[in-house]
mmCIF file of C-alpha atoms in Angstrom:
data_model
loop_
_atom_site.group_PDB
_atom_site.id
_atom_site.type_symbol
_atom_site.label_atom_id
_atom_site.label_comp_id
_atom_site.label_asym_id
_atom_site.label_seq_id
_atom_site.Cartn_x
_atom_site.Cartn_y
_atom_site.Cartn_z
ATOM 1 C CA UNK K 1 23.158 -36.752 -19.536
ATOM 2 C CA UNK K 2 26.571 -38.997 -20.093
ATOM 3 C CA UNK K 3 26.900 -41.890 -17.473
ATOM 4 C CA UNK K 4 30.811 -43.345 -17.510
ATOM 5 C CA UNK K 5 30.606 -47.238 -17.654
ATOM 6 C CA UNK K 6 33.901 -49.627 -16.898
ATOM 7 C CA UNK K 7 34.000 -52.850 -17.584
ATOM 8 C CA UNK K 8 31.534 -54.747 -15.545
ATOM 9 C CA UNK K 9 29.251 -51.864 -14.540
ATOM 10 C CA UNK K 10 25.828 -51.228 -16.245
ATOM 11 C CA UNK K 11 24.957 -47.932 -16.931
ATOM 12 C CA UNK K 12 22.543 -46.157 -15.476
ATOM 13 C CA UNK K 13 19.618 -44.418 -17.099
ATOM 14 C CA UNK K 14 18.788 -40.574 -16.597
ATOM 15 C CA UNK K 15 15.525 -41.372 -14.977
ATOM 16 C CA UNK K 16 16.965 -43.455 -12.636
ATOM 17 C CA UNK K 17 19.637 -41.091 -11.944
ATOM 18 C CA UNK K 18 17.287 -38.583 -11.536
ATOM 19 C CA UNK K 19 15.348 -40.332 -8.633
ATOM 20 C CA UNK K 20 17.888 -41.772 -6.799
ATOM 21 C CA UNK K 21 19.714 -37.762 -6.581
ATOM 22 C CA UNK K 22 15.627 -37.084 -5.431
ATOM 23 C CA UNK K 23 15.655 -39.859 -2.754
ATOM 24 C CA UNK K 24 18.585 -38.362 -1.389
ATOM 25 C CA UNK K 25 17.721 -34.448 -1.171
ATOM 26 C CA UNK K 26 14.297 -36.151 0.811
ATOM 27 C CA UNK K 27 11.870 -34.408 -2.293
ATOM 28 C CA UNK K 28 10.791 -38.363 -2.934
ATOM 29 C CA UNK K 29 9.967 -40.519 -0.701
ATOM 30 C CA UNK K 30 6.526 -42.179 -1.125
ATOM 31 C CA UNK K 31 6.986 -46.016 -3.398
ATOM 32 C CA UNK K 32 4.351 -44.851 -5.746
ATOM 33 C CA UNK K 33 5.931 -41.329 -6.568
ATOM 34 C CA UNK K 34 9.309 -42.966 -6.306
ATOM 35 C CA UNK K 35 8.364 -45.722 -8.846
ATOM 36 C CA UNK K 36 6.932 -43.016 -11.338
ATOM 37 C CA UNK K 37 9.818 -41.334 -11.493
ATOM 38 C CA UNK K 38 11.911 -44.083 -12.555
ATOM 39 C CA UNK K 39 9.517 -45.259 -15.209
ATOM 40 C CA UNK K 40 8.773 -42.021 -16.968
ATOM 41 C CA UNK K 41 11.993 -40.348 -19.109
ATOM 42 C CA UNK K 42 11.218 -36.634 -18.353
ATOM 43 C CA UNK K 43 13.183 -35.541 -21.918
ATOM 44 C CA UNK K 44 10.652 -37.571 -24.026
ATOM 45 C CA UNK K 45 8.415 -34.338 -22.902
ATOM 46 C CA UNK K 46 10.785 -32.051 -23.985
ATOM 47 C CA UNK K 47 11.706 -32.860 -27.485
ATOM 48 C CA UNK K 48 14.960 -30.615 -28.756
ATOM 49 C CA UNK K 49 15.953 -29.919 -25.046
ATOM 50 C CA UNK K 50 18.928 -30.777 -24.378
ATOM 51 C CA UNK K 51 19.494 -34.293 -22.364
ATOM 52 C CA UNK K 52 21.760 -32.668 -19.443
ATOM 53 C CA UNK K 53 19.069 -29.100 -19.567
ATOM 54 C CA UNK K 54 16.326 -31.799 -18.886
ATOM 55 C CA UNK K 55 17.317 -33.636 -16.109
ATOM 56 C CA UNK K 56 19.102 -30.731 -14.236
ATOM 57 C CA UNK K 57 17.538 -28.744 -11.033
ATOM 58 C CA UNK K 58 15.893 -26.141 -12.526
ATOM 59 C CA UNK K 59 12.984 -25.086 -14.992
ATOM 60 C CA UNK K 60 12.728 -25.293 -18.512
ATOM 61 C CA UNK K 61 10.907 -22.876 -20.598
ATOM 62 C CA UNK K 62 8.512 -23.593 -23.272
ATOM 63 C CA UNK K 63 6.522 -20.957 -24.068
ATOM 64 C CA UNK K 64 7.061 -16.907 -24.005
ATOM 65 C CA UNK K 65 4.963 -14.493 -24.389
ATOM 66 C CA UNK K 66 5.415 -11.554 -26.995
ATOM 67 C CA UNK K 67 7.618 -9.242 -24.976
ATOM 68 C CA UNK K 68 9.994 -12.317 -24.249
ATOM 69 C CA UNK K 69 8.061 -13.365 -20.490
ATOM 70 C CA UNK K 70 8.224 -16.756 -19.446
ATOM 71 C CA UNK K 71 4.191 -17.952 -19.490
ATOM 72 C CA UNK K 72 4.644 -21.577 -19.691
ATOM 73 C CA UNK K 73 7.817 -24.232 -18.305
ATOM 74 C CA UNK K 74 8.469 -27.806 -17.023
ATOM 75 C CA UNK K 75 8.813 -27.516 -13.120
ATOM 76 C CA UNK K 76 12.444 -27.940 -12.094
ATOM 77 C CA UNK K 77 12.762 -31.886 -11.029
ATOM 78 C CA UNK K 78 12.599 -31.488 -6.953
ATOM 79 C CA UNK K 79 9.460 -28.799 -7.410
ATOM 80 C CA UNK K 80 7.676 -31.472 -9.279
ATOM 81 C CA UNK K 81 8.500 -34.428 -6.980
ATOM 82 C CA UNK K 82 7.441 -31.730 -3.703
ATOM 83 C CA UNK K 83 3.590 -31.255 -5.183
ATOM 84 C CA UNK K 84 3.819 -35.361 -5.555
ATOM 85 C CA UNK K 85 4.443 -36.143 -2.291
ATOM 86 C CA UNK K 86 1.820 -33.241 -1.067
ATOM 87 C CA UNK K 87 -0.788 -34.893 -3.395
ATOM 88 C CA UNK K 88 -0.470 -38.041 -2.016
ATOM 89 C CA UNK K 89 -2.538 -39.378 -4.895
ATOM 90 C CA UNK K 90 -3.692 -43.566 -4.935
ATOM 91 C CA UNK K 91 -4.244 -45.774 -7.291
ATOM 92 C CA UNK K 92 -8.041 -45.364 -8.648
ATOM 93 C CA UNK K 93 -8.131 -41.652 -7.760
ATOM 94 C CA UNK K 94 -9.358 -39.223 -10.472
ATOM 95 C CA UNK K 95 -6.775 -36.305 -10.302
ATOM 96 C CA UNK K 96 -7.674 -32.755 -12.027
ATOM 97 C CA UNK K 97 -4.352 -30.972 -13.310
ATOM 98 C CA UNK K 98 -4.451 -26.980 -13.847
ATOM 99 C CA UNK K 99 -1.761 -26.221 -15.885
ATOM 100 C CA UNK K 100 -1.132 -29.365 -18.926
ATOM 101 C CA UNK K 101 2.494 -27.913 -19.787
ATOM 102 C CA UNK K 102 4.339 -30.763 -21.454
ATOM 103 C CA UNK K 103 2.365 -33.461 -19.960
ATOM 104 C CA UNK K 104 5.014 -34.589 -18.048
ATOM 105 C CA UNK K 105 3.120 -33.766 -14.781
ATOM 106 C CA UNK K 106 0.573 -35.914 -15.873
ATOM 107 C CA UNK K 107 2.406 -38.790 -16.946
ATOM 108 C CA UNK K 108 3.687 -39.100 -13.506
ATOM 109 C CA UNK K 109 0.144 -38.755 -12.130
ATOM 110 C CA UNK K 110 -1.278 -41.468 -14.588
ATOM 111 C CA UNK K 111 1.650 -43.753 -13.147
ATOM 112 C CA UNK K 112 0.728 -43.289 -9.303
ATOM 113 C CA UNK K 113 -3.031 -43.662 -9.871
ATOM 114 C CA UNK K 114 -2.784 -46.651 -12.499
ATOM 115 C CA UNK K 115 -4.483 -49.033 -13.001
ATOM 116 C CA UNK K 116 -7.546 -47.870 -13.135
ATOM 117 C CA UNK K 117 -7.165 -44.009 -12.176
ATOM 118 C CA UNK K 118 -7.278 -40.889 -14.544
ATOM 119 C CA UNK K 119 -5.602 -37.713 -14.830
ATOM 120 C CA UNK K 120 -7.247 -34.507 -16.829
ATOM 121 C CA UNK K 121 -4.696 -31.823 -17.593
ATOM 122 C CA UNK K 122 -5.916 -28.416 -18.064
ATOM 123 C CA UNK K 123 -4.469 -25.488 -19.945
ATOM 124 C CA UNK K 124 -5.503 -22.312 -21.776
ATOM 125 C CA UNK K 125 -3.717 -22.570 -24.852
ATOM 126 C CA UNK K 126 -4.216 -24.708 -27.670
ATOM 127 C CA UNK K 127 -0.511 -25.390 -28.966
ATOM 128 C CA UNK K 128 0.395 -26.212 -25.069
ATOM 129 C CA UNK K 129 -2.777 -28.815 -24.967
ATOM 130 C CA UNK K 130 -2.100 -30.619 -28.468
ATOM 131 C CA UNK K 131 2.112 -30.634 -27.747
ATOM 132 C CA UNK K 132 1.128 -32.131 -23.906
ATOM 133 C CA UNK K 133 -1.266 -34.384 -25.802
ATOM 134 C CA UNK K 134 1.421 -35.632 -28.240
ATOM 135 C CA UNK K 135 3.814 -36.314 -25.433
ATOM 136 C CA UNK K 136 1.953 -38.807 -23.439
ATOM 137 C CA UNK K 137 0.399 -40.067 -26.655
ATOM 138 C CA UNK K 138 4.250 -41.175 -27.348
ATOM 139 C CA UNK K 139 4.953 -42.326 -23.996
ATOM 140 C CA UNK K 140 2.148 -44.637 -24.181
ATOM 141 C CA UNK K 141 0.378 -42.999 -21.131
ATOM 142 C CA UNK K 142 -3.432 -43.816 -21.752
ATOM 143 C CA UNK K 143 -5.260 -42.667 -18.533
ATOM 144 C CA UNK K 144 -3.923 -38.533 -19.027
ATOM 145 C CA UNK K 145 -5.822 -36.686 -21.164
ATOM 146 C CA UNK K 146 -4.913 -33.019 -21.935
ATOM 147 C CA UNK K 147 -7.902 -30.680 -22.356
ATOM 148 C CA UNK K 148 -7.760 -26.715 -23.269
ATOM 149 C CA UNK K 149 -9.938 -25.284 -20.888
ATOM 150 C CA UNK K 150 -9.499 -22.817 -17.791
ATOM 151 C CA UNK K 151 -7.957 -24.534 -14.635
ATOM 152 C CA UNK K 152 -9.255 -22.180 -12.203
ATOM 153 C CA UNK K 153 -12.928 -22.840 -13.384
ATOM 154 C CA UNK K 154 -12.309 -26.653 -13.032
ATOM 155 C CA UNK K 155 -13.629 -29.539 -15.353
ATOM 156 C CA UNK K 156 -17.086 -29.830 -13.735
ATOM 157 C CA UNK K 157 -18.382 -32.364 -16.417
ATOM 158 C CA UNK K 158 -15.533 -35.806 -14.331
ATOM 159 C CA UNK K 159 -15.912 -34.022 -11.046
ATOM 160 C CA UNK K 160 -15.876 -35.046 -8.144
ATOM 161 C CA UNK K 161 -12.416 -35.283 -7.974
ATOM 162 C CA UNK K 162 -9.825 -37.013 -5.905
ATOM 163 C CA UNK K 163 -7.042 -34.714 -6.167
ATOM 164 C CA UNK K 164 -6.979 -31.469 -7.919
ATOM 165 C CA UNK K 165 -3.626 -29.782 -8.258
ATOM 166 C CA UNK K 166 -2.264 -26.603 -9.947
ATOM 167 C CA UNK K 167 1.429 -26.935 -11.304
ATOM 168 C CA UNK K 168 0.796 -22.329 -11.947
ATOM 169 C CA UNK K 169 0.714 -19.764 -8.991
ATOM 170 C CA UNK K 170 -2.844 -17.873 -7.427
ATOM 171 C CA UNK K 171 -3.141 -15.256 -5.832
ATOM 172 C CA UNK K 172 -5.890 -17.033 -4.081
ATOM 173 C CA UNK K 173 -8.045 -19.679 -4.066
ATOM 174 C CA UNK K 174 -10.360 -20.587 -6.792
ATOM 175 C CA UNK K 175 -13.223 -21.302 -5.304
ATOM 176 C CA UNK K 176 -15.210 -23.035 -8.085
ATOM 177 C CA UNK K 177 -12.714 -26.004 -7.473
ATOM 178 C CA UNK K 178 -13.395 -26.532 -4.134
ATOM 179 C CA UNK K 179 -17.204 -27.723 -5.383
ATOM 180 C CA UNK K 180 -15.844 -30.184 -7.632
ATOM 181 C CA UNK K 181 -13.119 -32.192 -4.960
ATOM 182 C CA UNK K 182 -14.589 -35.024 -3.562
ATOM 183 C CA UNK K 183 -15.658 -35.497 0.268
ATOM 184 C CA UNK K 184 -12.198 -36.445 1.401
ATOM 185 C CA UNK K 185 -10.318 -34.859 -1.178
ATOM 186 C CA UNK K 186 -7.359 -32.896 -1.152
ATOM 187 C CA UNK K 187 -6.185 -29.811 -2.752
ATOM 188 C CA UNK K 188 -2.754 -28.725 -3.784
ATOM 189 C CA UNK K 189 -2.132 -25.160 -4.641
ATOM 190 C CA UNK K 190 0.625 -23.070 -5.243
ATOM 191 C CA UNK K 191 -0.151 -19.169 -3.197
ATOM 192 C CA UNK K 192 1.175 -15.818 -2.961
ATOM 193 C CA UNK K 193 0.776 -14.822 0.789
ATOM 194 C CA UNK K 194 2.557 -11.503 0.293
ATOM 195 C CA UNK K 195 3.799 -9.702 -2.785
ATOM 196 C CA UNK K 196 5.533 -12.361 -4.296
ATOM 197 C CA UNK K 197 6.427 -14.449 -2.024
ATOM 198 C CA UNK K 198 4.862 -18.192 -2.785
ATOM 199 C CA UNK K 199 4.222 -21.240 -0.901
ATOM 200 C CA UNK K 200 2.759 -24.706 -2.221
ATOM 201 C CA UNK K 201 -0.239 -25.550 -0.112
ATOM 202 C CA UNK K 202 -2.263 -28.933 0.177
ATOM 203 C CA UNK K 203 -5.791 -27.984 1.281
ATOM 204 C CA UNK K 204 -8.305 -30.514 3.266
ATOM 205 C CA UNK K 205 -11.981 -29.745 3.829
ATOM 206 C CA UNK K 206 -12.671 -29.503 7.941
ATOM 207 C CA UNK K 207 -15.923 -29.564 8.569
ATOM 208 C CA UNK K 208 -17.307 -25.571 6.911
ATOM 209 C CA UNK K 209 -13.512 -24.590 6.431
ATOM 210 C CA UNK K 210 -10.770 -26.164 4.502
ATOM 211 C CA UNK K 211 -7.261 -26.409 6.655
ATOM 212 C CA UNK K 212 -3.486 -27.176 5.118
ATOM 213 C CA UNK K 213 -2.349 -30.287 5.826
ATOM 214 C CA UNK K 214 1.532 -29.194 4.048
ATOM 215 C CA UNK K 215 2.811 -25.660 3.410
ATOM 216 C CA UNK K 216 6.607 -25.921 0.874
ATOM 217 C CA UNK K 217 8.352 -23.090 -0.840
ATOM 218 C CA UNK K 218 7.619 -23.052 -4.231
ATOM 219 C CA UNK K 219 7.260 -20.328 -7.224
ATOM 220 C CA UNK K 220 5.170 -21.117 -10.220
ATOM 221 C CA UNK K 221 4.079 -19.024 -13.309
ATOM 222 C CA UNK K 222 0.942 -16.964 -12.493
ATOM 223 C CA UNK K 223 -2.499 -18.183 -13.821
ATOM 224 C CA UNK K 224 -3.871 -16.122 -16.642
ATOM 225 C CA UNK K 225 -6.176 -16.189 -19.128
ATOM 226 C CA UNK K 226 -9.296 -17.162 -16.930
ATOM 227 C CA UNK K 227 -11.867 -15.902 -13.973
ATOM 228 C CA UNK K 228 -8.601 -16.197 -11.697
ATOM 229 C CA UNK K 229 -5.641 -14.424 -13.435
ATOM 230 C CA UNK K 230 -3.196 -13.485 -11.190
ATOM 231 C CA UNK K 231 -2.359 -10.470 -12.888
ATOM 232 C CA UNK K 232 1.045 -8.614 -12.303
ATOM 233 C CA UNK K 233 3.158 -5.709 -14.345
ATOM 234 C CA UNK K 234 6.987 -6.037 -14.704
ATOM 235 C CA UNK K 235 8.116 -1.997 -14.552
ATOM 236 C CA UNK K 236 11.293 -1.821 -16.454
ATOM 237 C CA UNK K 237 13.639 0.379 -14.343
ATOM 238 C CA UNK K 238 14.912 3.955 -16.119
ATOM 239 C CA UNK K 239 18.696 4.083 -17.503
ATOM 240 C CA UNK K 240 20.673 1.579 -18.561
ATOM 241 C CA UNK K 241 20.456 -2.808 -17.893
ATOM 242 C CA UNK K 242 17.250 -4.876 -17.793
ATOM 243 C CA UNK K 243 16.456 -4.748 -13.891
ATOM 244 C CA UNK K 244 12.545 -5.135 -13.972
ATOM 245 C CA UNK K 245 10.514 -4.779 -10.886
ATOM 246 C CA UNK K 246 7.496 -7.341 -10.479
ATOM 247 C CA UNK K 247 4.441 -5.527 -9.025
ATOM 248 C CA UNK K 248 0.849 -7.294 -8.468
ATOM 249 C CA UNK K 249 -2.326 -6.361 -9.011
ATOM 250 C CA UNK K 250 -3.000 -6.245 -5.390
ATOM 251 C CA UNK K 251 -0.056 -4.111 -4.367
ATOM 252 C CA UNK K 252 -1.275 -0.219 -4.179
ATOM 253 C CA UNK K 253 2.123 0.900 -5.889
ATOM 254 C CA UNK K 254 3.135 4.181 -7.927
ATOM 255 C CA UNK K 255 4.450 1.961 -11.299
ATOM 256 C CA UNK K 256 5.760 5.420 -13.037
ATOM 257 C CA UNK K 257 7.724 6.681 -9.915
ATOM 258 C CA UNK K 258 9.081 3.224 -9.504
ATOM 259 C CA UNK K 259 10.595 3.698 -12.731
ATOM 260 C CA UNK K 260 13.618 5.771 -11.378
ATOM 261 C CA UNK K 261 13.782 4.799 -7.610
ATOM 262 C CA UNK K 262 17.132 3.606 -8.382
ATOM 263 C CA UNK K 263 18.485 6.401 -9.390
ATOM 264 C CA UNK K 264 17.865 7.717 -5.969
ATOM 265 C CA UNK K 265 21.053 8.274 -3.427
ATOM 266 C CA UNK K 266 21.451 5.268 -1.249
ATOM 267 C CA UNK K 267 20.827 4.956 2.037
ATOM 268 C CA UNK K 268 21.396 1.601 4.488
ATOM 269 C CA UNK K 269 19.489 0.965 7.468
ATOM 270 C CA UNK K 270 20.379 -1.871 10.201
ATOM 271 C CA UNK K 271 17.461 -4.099 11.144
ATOM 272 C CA UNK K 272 18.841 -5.330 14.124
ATOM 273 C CA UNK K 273 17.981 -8.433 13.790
ATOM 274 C CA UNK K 274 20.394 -11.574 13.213
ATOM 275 C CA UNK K 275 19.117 -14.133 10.258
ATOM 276 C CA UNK K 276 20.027 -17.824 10.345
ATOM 277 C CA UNK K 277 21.702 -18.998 7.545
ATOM 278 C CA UNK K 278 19.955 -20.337 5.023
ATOM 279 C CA UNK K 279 17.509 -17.170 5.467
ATOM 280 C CA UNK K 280 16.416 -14.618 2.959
ATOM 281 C CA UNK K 281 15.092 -11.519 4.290
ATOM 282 C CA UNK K 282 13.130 -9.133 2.213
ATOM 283 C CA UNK K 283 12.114 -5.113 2.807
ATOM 284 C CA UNK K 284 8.949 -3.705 0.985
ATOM 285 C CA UNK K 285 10.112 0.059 0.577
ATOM 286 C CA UNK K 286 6.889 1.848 0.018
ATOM 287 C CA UNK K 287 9.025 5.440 -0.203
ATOM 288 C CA UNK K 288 11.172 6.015 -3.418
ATOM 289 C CA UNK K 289 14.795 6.193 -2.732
ATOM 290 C CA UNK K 290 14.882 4.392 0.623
ATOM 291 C CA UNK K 291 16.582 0.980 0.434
ATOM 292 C CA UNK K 292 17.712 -1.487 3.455
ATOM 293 C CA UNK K 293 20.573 -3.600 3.868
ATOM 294 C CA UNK K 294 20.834 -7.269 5.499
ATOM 295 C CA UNK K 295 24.028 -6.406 7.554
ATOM 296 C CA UNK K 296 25.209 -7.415 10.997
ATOM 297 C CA UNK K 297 24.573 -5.367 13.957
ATOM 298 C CA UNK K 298 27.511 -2.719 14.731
ATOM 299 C CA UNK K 299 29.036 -3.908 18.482
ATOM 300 C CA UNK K 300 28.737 -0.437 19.687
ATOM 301 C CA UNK K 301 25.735 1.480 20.008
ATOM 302 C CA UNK K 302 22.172 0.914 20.165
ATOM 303 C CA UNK K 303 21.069 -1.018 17.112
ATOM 304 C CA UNK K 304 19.105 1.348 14.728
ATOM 305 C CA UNK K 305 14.976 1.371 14.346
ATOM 306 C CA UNK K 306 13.605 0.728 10.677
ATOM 307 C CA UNK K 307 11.451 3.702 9.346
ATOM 308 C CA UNK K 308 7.754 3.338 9.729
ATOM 309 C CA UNK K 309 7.710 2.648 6.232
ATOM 310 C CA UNK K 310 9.616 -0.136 6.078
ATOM 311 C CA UNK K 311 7.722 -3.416 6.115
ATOM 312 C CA UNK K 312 10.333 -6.765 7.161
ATOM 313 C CA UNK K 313 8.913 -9.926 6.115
ATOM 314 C CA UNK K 314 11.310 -13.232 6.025
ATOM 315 C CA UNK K 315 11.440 -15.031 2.567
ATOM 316 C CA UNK K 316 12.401 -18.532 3.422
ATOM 317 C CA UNK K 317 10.989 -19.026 7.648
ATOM 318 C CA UNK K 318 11.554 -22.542 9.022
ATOM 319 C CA UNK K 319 8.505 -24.934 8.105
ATOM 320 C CA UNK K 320 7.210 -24.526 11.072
ATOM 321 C CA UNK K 321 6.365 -21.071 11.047
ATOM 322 C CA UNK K 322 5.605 -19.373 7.545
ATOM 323 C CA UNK K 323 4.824 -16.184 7.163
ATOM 324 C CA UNK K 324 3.402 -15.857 10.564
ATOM 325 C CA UNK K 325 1.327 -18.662 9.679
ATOM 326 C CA UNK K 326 2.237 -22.038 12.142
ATOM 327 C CA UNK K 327 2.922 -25.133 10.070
ATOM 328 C CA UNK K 328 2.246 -28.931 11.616
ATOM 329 C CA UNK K 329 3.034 -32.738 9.927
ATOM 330 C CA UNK K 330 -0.422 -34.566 9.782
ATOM 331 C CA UNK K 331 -2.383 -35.744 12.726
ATOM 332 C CA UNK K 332 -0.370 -32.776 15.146
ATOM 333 C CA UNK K 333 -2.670 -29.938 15.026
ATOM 334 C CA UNK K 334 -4.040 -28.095 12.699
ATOM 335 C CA UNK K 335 -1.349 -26.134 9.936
ATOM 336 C CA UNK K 336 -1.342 -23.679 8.159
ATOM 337 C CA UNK K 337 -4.114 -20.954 6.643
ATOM 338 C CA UNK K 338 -7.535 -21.909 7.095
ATOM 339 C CA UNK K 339 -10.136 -21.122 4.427
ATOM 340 C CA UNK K 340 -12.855 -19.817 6.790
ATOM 341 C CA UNK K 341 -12.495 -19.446 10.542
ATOM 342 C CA UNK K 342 -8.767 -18.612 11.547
ATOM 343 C CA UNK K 343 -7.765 -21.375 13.573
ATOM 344 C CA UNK K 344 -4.209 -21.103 13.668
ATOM 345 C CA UNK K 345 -4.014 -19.768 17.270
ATOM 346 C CA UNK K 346 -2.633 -21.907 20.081
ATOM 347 C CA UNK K 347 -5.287 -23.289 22.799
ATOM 348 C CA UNK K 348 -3.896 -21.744 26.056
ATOM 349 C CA UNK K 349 -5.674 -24.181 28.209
ATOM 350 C CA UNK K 350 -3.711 -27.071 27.123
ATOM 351 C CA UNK K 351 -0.711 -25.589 27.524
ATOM 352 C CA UNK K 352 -1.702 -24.470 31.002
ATOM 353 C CA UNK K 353 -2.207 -28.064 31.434
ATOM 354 C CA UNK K 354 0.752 -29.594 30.175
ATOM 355 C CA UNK K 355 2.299 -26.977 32.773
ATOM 356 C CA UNK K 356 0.370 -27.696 35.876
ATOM 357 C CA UNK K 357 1.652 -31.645 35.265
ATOM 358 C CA UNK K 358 5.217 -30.826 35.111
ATOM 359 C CA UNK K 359 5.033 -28.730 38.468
#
């Protein structure tokens, strides 16, 4: 990453850089997180990258599977610094990683719980656990230690732990960690809540149930490899190009007639609805051939009724309401899913209440 210095300026380093563009977008904002960022280079854990392809706002690959996938990567920059923040890690905390990577996770985790905290990264496979192990071995980070083992069955033999957080996607919880986070702990984990569609969640025990406390887009590769692989199939479309559908294990779909659903003739329904900007809107089409369109509503005429088998679900809802799911800062209510009892509904009699006092 090139820096221009004049005479009389000092230039300025990419780490630096890097968490002063994160200060501004709001992804940092906590002094430890903040000060971890500025103290760890992130291209020392990605040797032969590219300065400018490391510090830029987006992933980097490292490892690929034999078909060409994407199984392993460094977060992009503002993805990492989110799961930070939602951490909220001290110093003296034992943190459990799932998912080692490069190690750069961990280095900034060994930074915010230093002096006397530690950091165990997990991963599956061996090369990814002695590279990760290399890294912070060169960066002089001491308290991170990179093990292979499975991150969805945990590191029983340092539990309890402090933190635990996965830096790879579930497609639910895995409940053998929740036995090994300390009373008062806090769990960040990246979900699917519908087909693909992934949020970042930081889990709190409450009482029998665990509650969010945080709920932020984010998309991570899937676990595999372990008692909670979140399998899915890529079906490679029929003709020409390489348009791939991503299915689920979950997801009761017909893989082989998917295959040539394109080919089908087109047809565009209106869903009557107007989208914010800033708003992605996505249609599960359960029926080959049938496709919808995000267009405006025609001024004249009635606006037109999605078939049955459409299912509308929005991609990117405002915080506060995610996937039908209500979201609230700390200390306003509970947020989010709720491990347990559903408690996301709203208690009527206070708002009957708060009513009767403004009459």
């Amino acid at each position: 990453m090139e820096t221009t210095v004049t005479p009389g300026t000092t230039r300025t380093s990419p780490k630096e850089t890097l968490a002063q563009r994160l200060i501004a977008s709001g992804h940092l904002h906590s002094r430890a997180a903040i000060d971890a960022f500025r103290t760890t280079d992130r291209h020392a854990f990605l040797p032969g990258v590219d300065l400018d392809a490391a510090y830029k706002e987006d992933a980097v690959p490292i490892k690929h599977d034999e078909h060409g996938e994407m199984i392993s990567c460094i977060s992009a920059p503002s993805v990492v610094a989110t799961q930070l923040e939602q951490l909220s890690a001290q110093p003296g905390h034992k943190v459990l990683e799932a998912g080692a990577a490069t190690g750069y996770n961990a280095a900034l985790l060994g930074k915010v719980v230093s002096p006397c905290g530690q950091v165990w990264a997990l991963d599956v496979d061996q090369d990814l656990v002695a590279q990760a192990s290399k890294n912070l071995a060169k960066a002089g980070v001491d308290n991170a230690t990179a093990v292979m083992a499975d991150g969805a069955a945990g590191l029983p033999e340092h539990a309890p732990y402090d933190r635990i957080i996965f830096t790879v996607g579930a497609g639910d919880v895995p409940v053998k960690i929740l036995d090994q986070l300390a009373p008062g702990g806090r769990l960040v984990l990246p979900m699917r809540i519908r087909g693909s569609i992934s949020r970042s969640f930081a889990f709190e025990r409450d009482g029998d149930t665990w509650k969010t406390v945080s709920g932020e887009m984010a998309t991570f590769v899937p676990l595999r490899k372990g008692v909670c692989d979140d399998l899915h199939i890529l079906v490679p479309m029929a003709d020409e190009g390489n348009v791939r559908l991503e299915t689920f294990s979950e997801q009761n779909v017909d893989r082989v007639a998917l295959r040539s659903v394109l080919d089908e003739q087109q047809t565009k329904l209106y869903t009557g609805g107007e989208v914010p900007a800033g708003i992605g809107v996505g249609v599960a089409v359960p029926v080959p051939g049938l496709r919808a369109a995000q267009r405006p509503v025609p001024a004249a005429g009635p606006a037109p009724r999605l078939h049955p088998a459409l299912r509308l679900g929005l991609h990117g809802r405002p915080r506060r309401q995610v996937a039908g799911v209500p979201h609230h800062p700390r200390g306003r209510g509970r947020a989010g899913p709720v491990l347990g009892n559903r408690r996301d509904r709203p208690r009527r009699g206070r708002r009957r209440r708060r009513r009767a006092r403004r009459e």
